[in-house]
Amino acid sequence: VELVLGAGGRFDCLVVPKVDHPGQLWFLEHLLGQLELEVGLDVRHGVEAQIESGAGAVAMDATARVTDRIESLTFGPGDYAASVGVAQTGIGMPEPDYPGFQWAAIVARIVDAAAAVGADAIDGPCSDIADRDAFVTMATRAKLSGMDGKWCIHPSQVELANEVFTPTPGQFADALELLDVHRGHTAEGRGAARHRGHMIDEASRRMAEKLVTRGRAAGLGS
């Protein structure tokens, strides 16, 4: 109430922690709508919902569809670990005793739920600010799992996140080339073709377009 009445229209999103049930966002949707109407705003503030518990994970698909305000679903590794009984003290850090990516299952579910409603899937923070390698490791795992970005809790982590989630110039150029080749094959009436030894089709085009979009957002190709 204080935010919308005092600064409505001058911020983009509200971050809502510990979303365990879609009813919480139903309440927020109606409250925001009433406040925006009262203030006379012609904008709708977005919502970034944090998934931080087993209950939140179970209800996530329904939660994501409650309102079109959802801008992102964000993983909260610390509270999630506590919720499901994983004994850890470091938040969002690599677990050396786990054979692989410890949070692969919940991250995959967040990616799917976010994609279903056109929202971003965002990875949570790494608590050890000084451990740059750990941050890069977890950010890379998140990116390769389909996540769109990662929370940073210190300015030093911003550069690392940008490096991980921004395509390299070579990847950007390859994606542009693939799109050109695909357009040519499509114009010839071919649904699939060969490019640099690989079969490319509509799925290839969509992957390349996403990579190009990310690259352009980071200033590549401008």
mmCIF file of C-alpha atoms in Angstrom:
data_model
loop_
_atom_site.group_PDB
_atom_site.id
_atom_site.type_symbol
_atom_site.label_atom_id
_atom_site.label_comp_id
_atom_site.label_asym_id
_atom_site.label_seq_id
_atom_site.Cartn_x
_atom_site.Cartn_y
_atom_site.Cartn_z
ATOM 1 C CA VAL A 1 0.000 0.000 0.000
ATOM 2 C CA GLU A 2 2.772 2.430 0.938
ATOM 3 C CA LEU A 3 4.709 1.675 -2.243
ATOM 4 C CA VAL A 4 1.831 2.069 -4.694
ATOM 5 C CA LEU A 5 0.297 5.111 -2.999
ATOM 6 C CA GLY A 6 3.676 6.776 -2.565
ATOM 7 C CA ALA A 7 5.584 5.728 -5.680
ATOM 8 C CA GLY A 8 3.079 4.029 -7.945
ATOM 9 C CA GLY A 9 4.125 4.028 -11.583
ATOM 10 C CA ARG A 10 7.762 4.713 -10.713
ATOM 11 C CA PHE A 11 8.780 1.113 -10.053
ATOM 12 C CA ASP A 12 8.401 -1.931 -12.258
ATOM 13 C CA CYS A 13 7.915 -4.946 -10.030
ATOM 14 C CA LEU A 14 7.275 -6.145 -6.521
ATOM 15 C CA VAL A 15 9.391 -9.045 -5.276
ATOM 16 C CA VAL A 16 7.181 -11.398 -3.270
ATOM 17 C CA PRO A 17 9.146 -13.825 -1.084
ATOM 18 C CA LYS A 18 8.070 -17.285 0.080
ATOM 19 C CA VAL A 19 5.075 -17.765 -2.199
ATOM 20 C CA ASP A 20 3.613 -21.036 -0.917
ATOM 21 C CA HIS A 21 0.085 -20.866 -2.318
ATOM 22 C CA PRO A 22 -1.642 -19.211 -5.300
ATOM 23 C CA GLY A 23 -4.085 -17.557 -2.916
ATOM 24 C CA GLN A 24 -1.310 -15.250 -1.762
ATOM 25 C CA LEU A 25 -0.975 -13.846 -5.262
ATOM 26 C CA TRP A 26 -4.758 -13.698 -5.718
ATOM 27 C CA PHE A 27 -4.822 -11.368 -2.732
ATOM 28 C CA LEU A 28 -1.945 -9.297 -4.126
ATOM 29 C CA GLU A 29 -3.539 -9.130 -7.590
ATOM 30 C CA HIS A 30 -6.768 -7.692 -6.221
ATOM 31 C CA LEU A 31 -4.981 -5.333 -3.841
ATOM 32 C CA LEU A 32 -2.708 -3.947 -6.556
ATOM 33 C CA GLY A 33 -5.639 -3.542 -8.921
ATOM 34 C CA GLN A 34 -7.602 -1.548 -6.361
ATOM 35 C CA LEU A 35 -4.625 0.629 -5.453
ATOM 36 C CA GLU A 36 -3.737 1.353 -9.078
ATOM 37 C CA LEU A 37 -7.340 2.339 -9.713
ATOM 38 C CA GLU A 38 -7.388 4.564 -6.629
ATOM 39 C CA VAL A 39 -4.207 6.356 -7.676
ATOM 40 C CA GLY A 40 -5.402 6.610 -11.281
ATOM 41 C CA LEU A 41 -2.473 4.729 -12.800
ATOM 42 C CA ASP A 42 -2.548 3.417 -16.349
ATOM 43 C CA VAL A 43 0.278 0.921 -15.638
ATOM 44 C CA ARG A 44 0.227 -2.514 -14.067
ATOM 45 C CA HIS A 45 3.043 -3.302 -11.661
ATOM 46 C CA GLY A 46 4.705 -6.649 -12.200
ATOM 47 C CA VAL A 47 5.354 -9.399 -9.675
ATOM 48 C CA GLU A 48 8.491 -11.466 -9.174
ATOM 49 C CA ALA A 49 7.492 -14.535 -7.148
ATOM 50 C CA GLN A 50 10.079 -16.434 -5.138
ATOM 51 C CA ILE A 51 9.756 -20.222 -4.842
ATOM 52 C CA GLU A 52 11.386 -21.084 -1.544
ATOM 53 C CA SER A 53 9.676 -24.134 -0.064
ATOM 54 C CA GLY A 54 8.347 -27.573 -0.824
ATOM 55 C CA ALA A 55 4.809 -26.211 -0.618
ATOM 56 C CA GLY A 56 5.702 -23.426 -3.021
ATOM 57 C CA ALA A 57 7.176 -25.933 -5.452
ATOM 58 C CA VAL A 58 4.052 -28.132 -5.368
ATOM 59 C CA ALA A 59 1.764 -25.124 -5.986
ATOM 60 C CA MET A 60 4.057 -23.396 -8.472
ATOM 61 C CA ASP A 61 2.170 -24.200 -11.683
ATOM 62 C CA ALA A 62 -1.063 -22.786 -10.263
ATOM 63 C CA THR A 63 0.758 -19.831 -8.717
ATOM 64 C CA ALA A 64 2.319 -18.882 -12.050
ATOM 65 C CA ARG A 65 -1.134 -18.694 -13.676
ATOM 66 C CA VAL A 66 -2.887 -16.609 -11.027
ATOM 67 C CA THR A 67 -2.093 -13.259 -12.604
ATOM 68 C CA ASP A 68 -0.579 -11.879 -15.781
ATOM 69 C CA ARG A 69 1.594 -9.672 -13.578
ATOM 70 C CA ILE A 70 4.115 -12.503 -13.154
ATOM 71 C CA GLU A 71 7.459 -11.297 -14.548
ATOM 72 C CA SER A 72 9.622 -14.034 -13.065
ATOM 73 C CA LEU A 73 9.748 -17.099 -10.875
ATOM 74 C CA THR A 74 12.862 -16.989 -8.697
ATOM 75 C CA PHE A 75 14.467 -19.885 -6.874
ATOM 76 C CA GLY A 76 15.311 -19.310 -3.200
ATOM 77 C CA PRO A 77 17.909 -22.009 -2.440
ATOM 78 C CA GLY A 78 18.456 -21.196 1.223
ATOM 79 C CA ASP A 79 14.885 -21.318 2.434
ATOM 80 C CA TYR A 80 14.120 -24.176 0.056
ATOM 81 C CA ALA A 81 16.944 -26.261 1.552
ATOM 82 C CA ALA A 82 15.629 -25.573 5.041
ATOM 83 C CA SER A 83 12.076 -26.393 3.964
ATOM 84 C CA VAL A 84 12.920 -29.818 2.554
ATOM 85 C CA GLY A 85 15.401 -30.699 5.293
ATOM 86 C CA VAL A 86 18.749 -30.325 3.541
ATOM 87 C CA ALA A 87 21.375 -29.468 6.147
ATOM 88 C CA GLN A 88 23.522 -26.669 4.738
ATOM 89 C CA THR A 89 24.847 -23.364 5.989
ATOM 90 C CA GLY A 90 25.993 -21.811 2.707
ATOM 91 C CA ILE A 91 23.154 -20.501 0.529
ATOM 92 C CA GLY A 92 23.191 -21.432 -3.143
ATOM 93 C CA MET A 93 26.732 -22.818 -3.092
ATOM 94 C CA PRO A 94 27.987 -25.920 -4.933
ATOM 95 C CA GLU A 95 27.647 -29.057 -2.844
ATOM 96 C CA PRO A 96 30.860 -31.123 -3.246
ATOM 97 C CA ASP A 97 29.264 -34.264 -1.779
ATOM 98 C CA TYR A 98 26.425 -34.265 -4.314
ATOM 99 C CA PRO A 99 27.182 -36.042 -7.624
ATOM 100 C CA GLY A 100 25.988 -33.356 -10.019
ATOM 101 C CA PHE A 101 23.665 -30.375 -9.776
ATOM 102 C CA GLN A 102 21.930 -30.614 -6.421
ATOM 103 C CA TRP A 103 18.950 -28.440 -7.381
ATOM 104 C CA ALA A 104 18.426 -29.790 -10.910
ATOM 105 C CA ALA A 105 14.905 -31.065 -10.235
ATOM 106 C CA ILE A 106 13.439 -27.914 -8.697
ATOM 107 C CA VAL A 107 15.253 -25.665 -11.167
ATOM 108 C CA ALA A 108 13.824 -27.649 -14.088
ATOM 109 C CA ARG A 109 10.320 -27.271 -12.651
ATOM 110 C CA ILE A 110 10.766 -23.517 -12.232
ATOM 111 C CA VAL A 111 12.022 -23.217 -15.819
ATOM 112 C CA ASP A 112 8.999 -25.115 -17.141
ATOM 113 C CA ALA A 113 6.477 -23.187 -15.034
ATOM 114 C CA ALA A 114 7.968 -19.852 -16.067
ATOM 115 C CA ALA A 115 8.100 -20.790 -19.744
ATOM 116 C CA ALA A 116 4.450 -21.844 -19.650
ATOM 117 C CA VAL A 117 3.364 -18.299 -18.786
ATOM 118 C CA GLY A 118 6.053 -16.350 -20.657
ATOM 119 C CA ALA A 119 7.953 -15.315 -17.519
ATOM 120 C CA ASP A 120 11.653 -15.404 -16.724
ATOM 121 C CA ALA A 121 13.184 -18.138 -14.581
ATOM 122 C CA ILE A 122 15.782 -16.684 -12.236
ATOM 123 C CA ASP A 123 18.312 -18.497 -10.070
ATOM 124 C CA GLY A 124 18.843 -17.446 -6.461
ATOM 125 C CA PRO A 125 21.960 -16.015 -4.820
ATOM 126 C CA CYS A 126 25.302 -17.431 -3.739
ATOM 127 C CA SER A 127 26.048 -16.366 -0.174
ATOM 128 C CA ASP A 128 29.874 -16.476 -0.306
ATOM 129 C CA ILE A 129 30.593 -13.148 -1.947
ATOM 130 C CA ALA A 130 34.337 -13.843 -2.154
ATOM 131 C CA ASP A 131 34.001 -17.201 -3.936
ATOM 132 C CA ARG A 132 33.864 -16.132 -7.571
ATOM 133 C CA ASP A 133 34.350 -19.683 -8.861
ATOM 134 C CA ALA A 134 31.340 -20.935 -6.913
ATOM 135 C CA PHE A 135 29.171 -18.170 -8.316
ATOM 136 C CA VAL A 136 30.246 -18.923 -11.879
ATOM 137 C CA THR A 137 29.690 -22.653 -11.339
ATOM 138 C CA MET A 138 26.145 -22.193 -10.062
ATOM 139 C CA ALA A 139 25.305 -19.534 -12.650
ATOM 140 C CA THR A 140 26.522 -21.809 -15.443
ATOM 141 C CA ARG A 141 24.466 -24.722 -14.139
ATOM 142 C CA ALA A 142 21.419 -22.464 -13.975
ATOM 143 C CA LYS A 143 21.954 -21.169 -17.512
ATOM 144 C CA LEU A 144 22.427 -24.664 -18.937
ATOM 145 C CA SER A 145 19.223 -25.719 -17.166
ATOM 146 C CA GLY A 146 17.276 -22.998 -19.002
ATOM 147 C CA MET A 147 17.260 -20.175 -16.467
ATOM 148 C CA ASP A 148 17.372 -16.618 -17.743
ATOM 149 C CA GLY A 149 19.446 -14.962 -15.031
ATOM 150 C CA LYS A 150 20.699 -15.047 -11.464
ATOM 151 C CA TRP A 151 20.346 -12.900 -8.385
ATOM 152 C CA CYS A 152 23.380 -10.895 -7.324
ATOM 153 C CA ILE A 153 23.775 -9.844 -3.686
ATOM 154 C CA HIS A 154 27.021 -7.898 -4.175
ATOM 155 C CA PRO A 155 28.241 -5.580 -6.961
ATOM 156 C CA SER A 156 31.184 -7.893 -7.659
ATOM 157 C CA GLN A 157 28.783 -10.612 -8.790
ATOM 158 C CA VAL A 158 27.105 -8.535 -11.488
ATOM 159 C CA GLU A 159 30.014 -8.777 -13.907
ATOM 160 C CA LEU A 160 30.222 -12.528 -13.354
ATOM 161 C CA ALA A 161 26.505 -12.994 -14.026
ATOM 162 C CA ASN A 162 26.712 -10.942 -17.204
ATOM 163 C CA GLU A 163 29.671 -12.984 -18.423
ATOM 164 C CA VAL A 164 27.829 -16.262 -17.876
ATOM 165 C CA PHE A 165 24.458 -15.297 -19.327
ATOM 166 C CA THR A 166 25.698 -13.180 -22.250
ATOM 167 C CA PRO A 167 26.573 -15.095 -25.436
ATOM 168 C CA THR A 168 30.134 -14.769 -26.659
ATOM 169 C CA PRO A 169 30.655 -12.821 -29.895
ATOM 170 C CA GLY A 170 31.371 -16.140 -31.614
ATOM 171 C CA GLN A 171 28.133 -17.703 -30.378
ATOM 172 C CA PHE A 172 26.230 -14.594 -31.410
ATOM 173 C CA ALA A 173 27.704 -14.673 -34.915
ATOM 174 C CA ASP A 174 27.014 -18.399 -35.285
ATOM 175 C CA ALA A 175 23.386 -17.896 -34.265
ATOM 176 C CA LEU A 176 22.925 -15.107 -36.817
ATOM 177 C CA GLU A 177 24.422 -17.321 -39.519
ATOM 178 C CA LEU A 178 22.135 -20.202 -38.577
ATOM 179 C CA LEU A 179 19.102 -17.927 -38.836
ATOM 180 C CA ASP A 180 20.182 -16.778 -42.295
ATOM 181 C CA VAL A 181 20.631 -20.379 -43.459
ATOM 182 C CA HIS A 182 17.306 -21.407 -41.982
ATOM 183 C CA ARG A 183 15.505 -18.548 -43.736
ATOM 184 C CA GLY A 184 16.997 -19.652 -47.031
ATOM 185 C CA HIS A 185 15.969 -23.266 -46.580
ATOM 186 C CA THR A 186 12.490 -22.267 -45.467
ATOM 187 C CA ALA A 187 12.067 -20.115 -48.569
ATOM 188 C CA GLU A 188 12.929 -23.193 -50.625
ATOM 189 C CA GLY A 189 10.201 -25.153 -48.859
ATOM 190 C CA ARG A 190 12.490 -27.355 -46.780
ATOM 191 C CA GLY A 191 11.507 -27.995 -43.166
ATOM 192 C CA ALA A 192 14.946 -29.219 -42.119
ATOM 193 C CA ALA A 193 18.407 -28.705 -43.523
ATOM 194 C CA ARG A 194 22.089 -29.188 -42.752
ATOM 195 C CA HIS A 195 24.351 -26.486 -41.387
ATOM 196 C CA ARG A 196 27.963 -27.057 -40.320
ATOM 197 C CA GLY A 197 27.318 -30.768 -40.113
ATOM 198 C CA HIS A 198 24.201 -30.426 -37.952
ATOM 199 C CA MET A 199 20.559 -30.848 -38.844
ATOM 200 C CA ILE A 200 18.697 -27.588 -38.254
ATOM 201 C CA ASP A 201 14.943 -27.142 -38.100
ATOM 202 C CA GLU A 202 12.342 -24.977 -36.386
ATOM 203 C CA ALA A 203 13.705 -25.878 -32.934
ATOM 204 C CA SER A 204 17.153 -24.744 -34.071
ATOM 205 C CA ARG A 205 15.697 -21.438 -35.220
ATOM 206 C CA ARG A 206 13.983 -20.834 -31.909
ATOM 207 C CA MET A 207 17.152 -21.577 -29.933
ATOM 208 C CA ALA A 208 19.196 -19.297 -32.170
ATOM 209 C CA GLU A 209 16.642 -16.494 -31.897
ATOM 210 C CA LYS A 210 16.751 -16.648 -28.114
ATOM 211 C CA LEU A 211 20.532 -16.477 -28.153
ATOM 212 C CA VAL A 212 20.455 -13.500 -30.543
ATOM 213 C CA THR A 213 17.889 -11.734 -28.372
ATOM 214 C CA ARG A 214 20.122 -12.137 -25.322
ATOM 215 C CA GLY A 215 23.144 -10.950 -27.247
ATOM 216 C CA ARG A 216 21.425 -7.837 -28.551
ATOM 217 C CA ALA A 217 20.122 -7.030 -25.085
ATOM 218 C CA ALA A 218 23.763 -7.087 -23.945
ATOM 219 C CA GLY A 219 24.856 -4.778 -26.773
ATOM 220 C CA LEU A 220 26.180 -7.328 -29.282
ATOM 221 C CA GLY A 221 25.587 -6.605 -32.926
ATOM 222 C CA SER A 222 24.678 -2.955 -32.330
#
